[in-house]
Amino acid sequence: MLARDMALGLAICTPLLAPAAAQDGAMLETLRQADMRLATVGARISTAMAPFCDRLEPGLGLQLQTIAQYAQSARPAVRAHFRMRGDVGIEGVIAGGPAERAGLRTDDSVISIAGVPVGTASSSAATTDHLVALHARIADLPPDQPVTFVVQRGEQTLNVRVTPQPACRTRYELQIGNRFEARANGEMVQISSRYIEDVDPDLFPAVVAHELAHNILRHKDRLEAAGADFGLASGFGQNVGLFRQTEIQADILSVDILARAGYDPRIAETFWRTVGPRLLQGQIRRRSHPPFRDRAALVAAEAKRIATAGRDAKLPDFYDQRNATLDGDWRKLTNGVKPGK
């Protein structure tokens, strides 16, 4: 399995590749494209929702990678493919984003960020520690102040000043796997590569927006405060109501996120009608997550509300209670919406 971290704006890739795969140039390019798809969606929705997030980070519009992410035997091939002169490189820049506008380019090697050297790989084993530390350092910078990158491009050493866009503080992570998996933990949104491979690209933003909604609404912290049990226990007792409440809230808010980011908010309904039946596998998930037909009906109603309100559309009422204790009463969120067919 290969996991790749991507932060909004600053999208972080964390591959732990086997040597054979890492030396396959075509595979590396496929992974780069997958990273950039998630990075682009993440940047778009997280910058759009910045006014509604309590914690922000600089949205830089680039994706970093480190040589430490790769097995030691694969590192020479990785350095050659990505033209990495040091131990940190720019795997990609988001089209039209702050990094591209400032002049940073794909495969630039990074020497320092905000005056601090990026450091070197300290482990012969593949690890994401270096990359995670870089992300944390950047995320702690003021979200709207310029960040200076010193990079090496061929034989040139360049100082590039990037003016970021404030963005919701959320790290986006692409996990390589054969199952549909998506989760949020307050700090991170993790999406499995199955979504990249098997879901219509036009519908893909719907699942990313749903997971960001969980973070905006602080669902993980609020579930813990309510005494919810995670994992297998989520489908039993009071957990059912608590998890359904958070899932429905995230469904509804995801429509608003899509609309504010300039996506067609109706893609959420299409996603749940076409992809939904393939997601809710297993009896426990079916208990803790609402039926996909109900979810499709709810997001369709929210898209209609937004279309009617137009520019005056406000976020759902439960957004203002994002610090309140969850009560598990998910039925009040349906507002009389009838399940879909």
Coordinates of C-alpha atoms in Angstrom, one line a residue:
M1 CA 0.0 0.0 0.0
L2 CA 1.2 3.5 -0.8
A3 CA 0.0 6.6 1.1
R4 CA 0.4 10.1 -0.2
D5 CA -0.2 13.2 1.9
M6 CA -1.5 16.4 0.3
A7 CA -2.1 19.6 2.1
L8 CA -4.3 22.2 0.7
G9 CA -2.4 24.6 -1.3
L10 CA 0.7 22.9 -0.1
A11 CA -0.2 19.4 -1.2
I12 CA 2.1 16.8 0.3
C13 CA 2.9 13.5 -1.3
T14 CA 4.1 10.7 0.9
P15 CA 4.8 7.6 -1.2
L16 CA 6.5 4.6 0.4
L17 CA 7.3 2.8 -2.8
A18 CA 8.8 -0.5 -3.3
P19 CA 12.1 -0.2 -5.3
A20 CA 10.7 -1.9 -8.5
A21 CA 7.7 0.5 -8.6
A22 CA 9.8 3.5 -7.8
Q23 CA 12.1 2.8 -10.7
D24 CA 9.1 2.6 -13.1
G25 CA 8.9 6.1 -14.7
A26 CA 5.4 5.5 -16.0
M27 CA 4.2 4.5 -12.6
L28 CA 5.8 7.6 -11.0
E29 CA 4.0 9.8 -13.6
T30 CA 0.7 8.1 -12.9
L31 CA 1.1 8.7 -9.2
R32 CA 2.0 12.3 -9.9
Q33 CA -1.2 12.8 -11.9
A34 CA -3.3 11.2 -9.1
D35 CA -1.6 13.5 -6.5
M36 CA -2.3 16.6 -8.6
R37 CA -5.9 15.7 -9.2
L38 CA -6.6 15.5 -5.4
A39 CA -4.3 18.5 -4.8
T40 CA -6.2 20.6 -7.2
V41 CA -9.6 19.7 -5.8
G42 CA -8.3 20.2 -2.2
A43 CA -6.9 23.6 -3.0
R44 CA -10.0 24.8 -4.7
I45 CA -12.5 23.8 -1.9
S46 CA -10.2 24.7 1.0
T47 CA -9.5 28.2 -0.3
A48 CA -13.1 28.7 -1.0
M49 CA -14.1 27.7 2.5
A50 CA -11.3 29.6 4.3
P51 CA -13.7 32.3 5.6
F52 CA -15.6 29.5 7.4
C53 CA -12.6 27.6 8.9
D54 CA -11.3 28.4 12.4
R55 CA -7.8 27.3 11.6
L56 CA -6.0 28.4 8.4
E57 CA -2.7 27.7 6.6
P58 CA -1.0 29.2 3.6
G59 CA -2.4 27.8 0.4
L60 CA 0.7 27.7 -1.8
G61 CA -0.6 25.6 -4.7
L62 CA 2.3 23.1 -4.8
Q63 CA 3.1 19.5 -3.9
L64 CA 6.3 18.5 -2.2
Q65 CA 8.0 15.2 -1.9
T66 CA 11.1 14.0 -0.1
I67 CA 13.7 11.4 -1.1
A68 CA 13.2 9.8 2.4
Q69 CA 9.8 8.6 1.3
Y70 CA 11.4 6.0 -1.0
A71 CA 13.3 2.9 -0.3
Q72 CA 17.0 3.5 -0.2
S73 CA 17.7 1.2 -3.2
A74 CA 15.2 3.2 -5.3
R75 CA 16.5 6.7 -4.5
P76 CA 19.0 7.0 -7.4
A77 CA 16.2 6.3 -9.9
V78 CA 13.8 8.6 -8.1
R79 CA 16.4 11.4 -8.1
A80 CA 17.0 11.0 -11.8
H81 CA 13.3 10.9 -12.7
F82 CA 12.3 13.9 -10.7
R83 CA 15.6 15.7 -11.2
M84 CA 16.1 16.1 -7.5
R85 CA 19.3 17.8 -6.6
G86 CA 18.6 17.7 -2.9
D87 CA 16.3 15.7 -0.7
V88 CA 13.2 17.8 -1.2
G89 CA 11.5 18.5 -4.5
I90 CA 8.3 20.0 -6.0
E91 CA 6.4 17.1 -7.4
G92 CA 3.9 19.4 -9.0
V93 CA 2.3 22.9 -9.0
I94 CA -1.4 23.6 -9.3
A95 CA -2.3 25.4 -12.5
G96 CA -3.1 29.0 -11.9
G97 CA -2.2 28.7 -8.2
P98 CA 0.1 30.9 -6.1
A99 CA 3.3 28.8 -6.7
E100 CA 2.8 28.8 -10.5
R101 CA 2.1 32.5 -10.6
A102 CA 5.2 33.2 -8.5
G103 CA 7.4 31.1 -11.0
L104 CA 7.9 27.8 -9.2
R105 CA 8.0 24.8 -11.4
T106 CA 7.5 21.1 -11.3
D107 CA 10.7 19.3 -10.4
D108 CA 12.4 22.3 -8.8
S109 CA 14.6 21.1 -6.0
V110 CA 13.9 22.9 -2.7
I111 CA 16.8 24.3 -0.6
S112 CA 14.9 26.3 2.0
I113 CA 11.4 27.5 2.9
A114 CA 10.8 30.8 4.7
G115 CA 14.5 31.0 5.5
V116 CA 14.8 27.6 7.0
P117 CA 16.8 24.8 5.2
V118 CA 14.6 21.9 4.4
G119 CA 17.2 19.4 5.7
T120 CA 18.2 16.0 4.4
A121 CA 17.0 12.4 4.7
S122 CA 18.1 11.0 8.1
S123 CA 16.9 7.4 7.6
S124 CA 17.9 4.7 5.2
A125 CA 14.4 3.2 5.6
A126 CA 11.4 4.7 3.8
T127 CA 9.7 7.2 6.1
T128 CA 7.3 10.2 5.8
D129 CA 8.6 11.9 9.0
H130 CA 10.6 14.5 7.1
L131 CA 7.7 15.4 4.9
V132 CA 5.2 15.6 7.7
A133 CA 7.6 17.9 9.6
L134 CA 7.9 20.2 6.6
H135 CA 4.1 20.4 6.2
A136 CA 3.7 21.3 9.9
R137 CA 6.3 24.0 9.7
I138 CA 4.6 25.6 6.6
A139 CA 1.1 25.2 8.0
D140 CA 2.2 27.2 11.1
L141 CA 3.2 30.2 9.0
P142 CA 0.8 33.2 8.6
P143 CA -1.8 32.1 6.0
D144 CA -1.7 35.4 4.1
Q145 CA 2.0 36.4 4.2
P146 CA 4.5 35.8 1.4
V147 CA 6.7 32.7 1.8
T148 CA 10.1 32.7 0.2
F149 CA 11.4 29.5 -1.5
V150 CA 15.0 29.0 -2.4
V151 CA 15.1 26.4 -5.2
Q152 CA 17.6 24.9 -7.6
R153 CA 16.6 24.5 -11.2
G154 CA 19.3 23.0 -13.3
E155 CA 22.4 25.0 -12.5
Q156 CA 20.4 28.0 -11.3
T157 CA 19.7 28.9 -7.7
L158 CA 16.5 31.0 -7.5
N159 CA 14.7 32.9 -4.7
V160 CA 11.0 32.8 -5.3
R161 CA 8.5 34.7 -3.2
V162 CA 5.0 33.1 -3.1
T163 CA 2.0 35.0 -1.9
P164 CA -0.4 32.3 -0.6
Q165 CA -4.1 32.2 -0.4
P166 CA -5.6 31.5 3.1
A167 CA -6.9 27.9 3.2
C168 CA -8.6 25.6 5.7
R169 CA -5.9 23.8 7.6
T170 CA -6.4 20.3 6.3
R171 CA -3.8 17.9 4.9
Y172 CA -5.0 15.8 2.0
E173 CA -3.7 12.3 1.7
L174 CA -4.1 9.9 -1.2
Q175 CA -3.9 6.3 -0.1
I176 CA -3.2 3.6 -2.7
G177 CA -5.6 0.7 -2.3
N178 CA -8.3 -1.3 -4.0
R179 CA -11.1 -0.4 -1.7
F180 CA -13.3 2.8 -1.6
E181 CA -12.0 4.5 1.6
A182 CA -12.5 8.1 2.7
R183 CA -12.0 9.5 6.1
A184 CA -11.3 12.7 8.0
N185 CA -9.7 13.1 11.4
G186 CA -9.8 16.9 12.0
E187 CA -6.3 17.5 10.6
M188 CA -6.3 15.3 7.5
V189 CA -8.6 14.1 4.7
Q190 CA -7.7 10.7 3.3
I191 CA -9.0 9.4 0.0
S192 CA -8.1 6.1 -1.5
S193 CA -6.9 5.8 -5.1
R194 CA -9.9 3.7 -5.9
Y195 CA -11.8 6.9 -6.2
I196 CA -9.3 8.3 -8.7
E197 CA -9.4 5.1 -10.8
D198 CA -13.1 4.3 -10.8
V199 CA -15.1 7.5 -10.1
D200 CA -16.0 10.0 -12.9
P201 CA -13.6 12.9 -12.5
D202 CA -16.5 15.3 -12.6
L203 CA -18.0 13.6 -9.5
F204 CA -14.7 13.2 -7.6
P205 CA -15.0 16.6 -5.8
A206 CA -18.1 15.5 -4.1
V207 CA -16.3 12.9 -1.9
V208 CA -13.5 15.4 -1.1
A209 CA -15.9 18.1 -0.1
H210 CA -17.8 15.6 2.1
E211 CA -14.6 14.8 4.1
L212 CA -13.6 18.5 4.4
A213 CA -17.0 19.1 5.8
H214 CA -16.2 16.7 8.6
N215 CA -13.1 18.7 9.5
I216 CA -14.9 22.1 9.3
L217 CA -17.6 20.8 11.6
R218 CA -15.0 19.3 14.0
H219 CA -16.8 16.0 13.9
K220 CA -14.0 13.8 15.3
D221 CA -13.5 15.9 18.4
R222 CA -17.3 16.2 18.9
L223 CA -17.8 12.4 18.5
E224 CA -15.1 11.8 21.1
A225 CA -16.7 14.3 23.5
A226 CA -20.0 12.6 23.1
G227 CA -18.5 9.3 24.0
A228 CA -18.8 7.6 20.6
D229 CA -17.0 4.4 19.9
F230 CA -15.2 4.1 16.6
G231 CA -14.6 1.1 14.4
L232 CA -16.8 -2.0 14.8
A233 CA -18.7 -0.4 17.6
S234 CA -19.9 2.5 15.5
G235 CA -22.9 0.4 14.3
F236 CA -24.3 -0.3 17.8
G237 CA -26.2 1.6 20.5
Q238 CA -26.0 5.4 20.7
N239 CA -23.1 5.3 18.2
V240 CA -25.6 4.8 15.3
G241 CA -27.3 8.1 15.9
L242 CA -24.1 10.0 16.5
F243 CA -22.4 8.8 13.4
R244 CA -25.5 9.3 11.3
Q245 CA -25.8 12.8 12.5
T246 CA -22.3 13.7 11.5
E247 CA -22.6 11.9 8.1
I248 CA -25.8 13.8 7.2
Q249 CA -24.3 17.1 8.3
A250 CA -21.2 16.4 6.2
D251 CA -23.5 15.5 3.2
I252 CA -25.5 18.7 3.4
L253 CA -22.5 21.0 4.0
S254 CA -20.6 19.3 1.2
V255 CA -23.2 20.8 -1.3
D256 CA -22.5 24.3 0.1
I257 CA -18.7 23.7 -0.2
L258 CA -19.1 22.6 -3.8
A259 CA -21.2 25.6 -4.7
R260 CA -18.8 28.1 -3.0
A261 CA -15.9 26.5 -4.8
G262 CA -17.6 26.9 -8.2
Y263 CA -18.5 23.3 -8.8
D264 CA -22.0 22.3 -9.8
P265 CA -23.6 21.5 -6.4
R266 CA -25.8 18.9 -8.1
I267 CA -22.9 16.5 -8.5
A268 CA -23.3 15.5 -4.9
E269 CA -26.7 13.9 -5.7
T270 CA -25.3 12.2 -8.8
F271 CA -22.4 10.9 -6.8
W272 CA -24.7 9.3 -4.2
R273 CA -27.0 7.8 -6.8
T274 CA -24.3 6.4 -9.0
V275 CA -21.4 5.7 -6.7
G276 CA -23.2 5.3 -3.4
P277 CA -24.4 1.8 -3.9
R278 CA -20.8 0.7 -4.3
L279 CA -19.6 2.3 -1.1
L280 CA -21.8 1.1 1.8
Q281 CA -20.5 -2.4 2.1
G282 CA -21.1 -4.4 5.3
Q283 CA -23.8 -4.4 7.9
I284 CA -22.0 -2.1 10.4
R285 CA -21.4 0.7 7.8
R286 CA -25.0 0.4 6.7
R287 CA -26.1 1.0 10.3
S288 CA -23.8 3.9 11.1
H289 CA -24.2 5.5 7.6
P290 CA -27.6 6.6 6.1
P291 CA -28.9 4.7 3.1
F292 CA -27.4 6.2 -0.1
R293 CA -30.9 7.0 -1.5
D294 CA -31.7 9.1 1.5
R295 CA -28.3 10.9 1.2
A296 CA -29.0 11.6 -2.5
A297 CA -32.4 13.1 -1.6
L298 CA -30.9 15.3 1.1
V299 CA -28.1 16.7 -1.0
A300 CA -30.6 17.3 -3.8
A301 CA -32.8 19.3 -1.5
E302 CA -29.8 21.3 -0.3
A303 CA -28.7 22.0 -3.9
K304 CA -32.3 23.2 -4.6
R305 CA -32.2 25.5 -1.5
I306 CA -28.9 27.0 -2.7
A307 CA -30.2 27.6 -6.2
T308 CA -33.3 29.3 -4.9
A309 CA -31.3 31.5 -2.5
G310 CA -28.6 32.4 -5.0
R311 CA -25.9 34.7 -3.7
D312 CA -27.8 35.1 -0.4
A313 CA -27.5 31.4 0.4
K314 CA -26.2 30.9 4.0
L315 CA -24.6 27.8 5.4
P316 CA -26.9 25.3 7.1
D317 CA -28.0 26.2 10.6
F318 CA -25.9 23.4 12.1
Y319 CA -22.7 25.1 11.0
D320 CA -23.2 27.7 13.8
Q321 CA -23.4 24.8 16.3
R322 CA -20.1 23.3 15.2
N323 CA -18.8 23.6 18.8
A324 CA -22.0 22.2 20.4
T325 CA -22.3 18.7 21.8
L326 CA -23.7 16.1 19.3
D327 CA -27.0 14.7 20.5
G328 CA -27.5 11.9 17.9
D329 CA -30.8 13.3 16.6
W330 CA -30.1 12.9 12.9
R331 CA -33.8 12.9 12.0
K332 CA -34.2 16.6 12.6
L333 CA -31.7 17.2 9.8
T334 CA -34.0 15.6 7.2
N335 CA -36.5 18.4 7.4
G336 CA -39.2 16.2 5.9
V337 CA -37.2 15.2 2.9
K338 CA -38.5 11.9 1.6
P339 CA -36.0 9.2 0.8
G340 CA -35.0 8.9 -2.8
K341 CA -36.0 6.1 -5.1

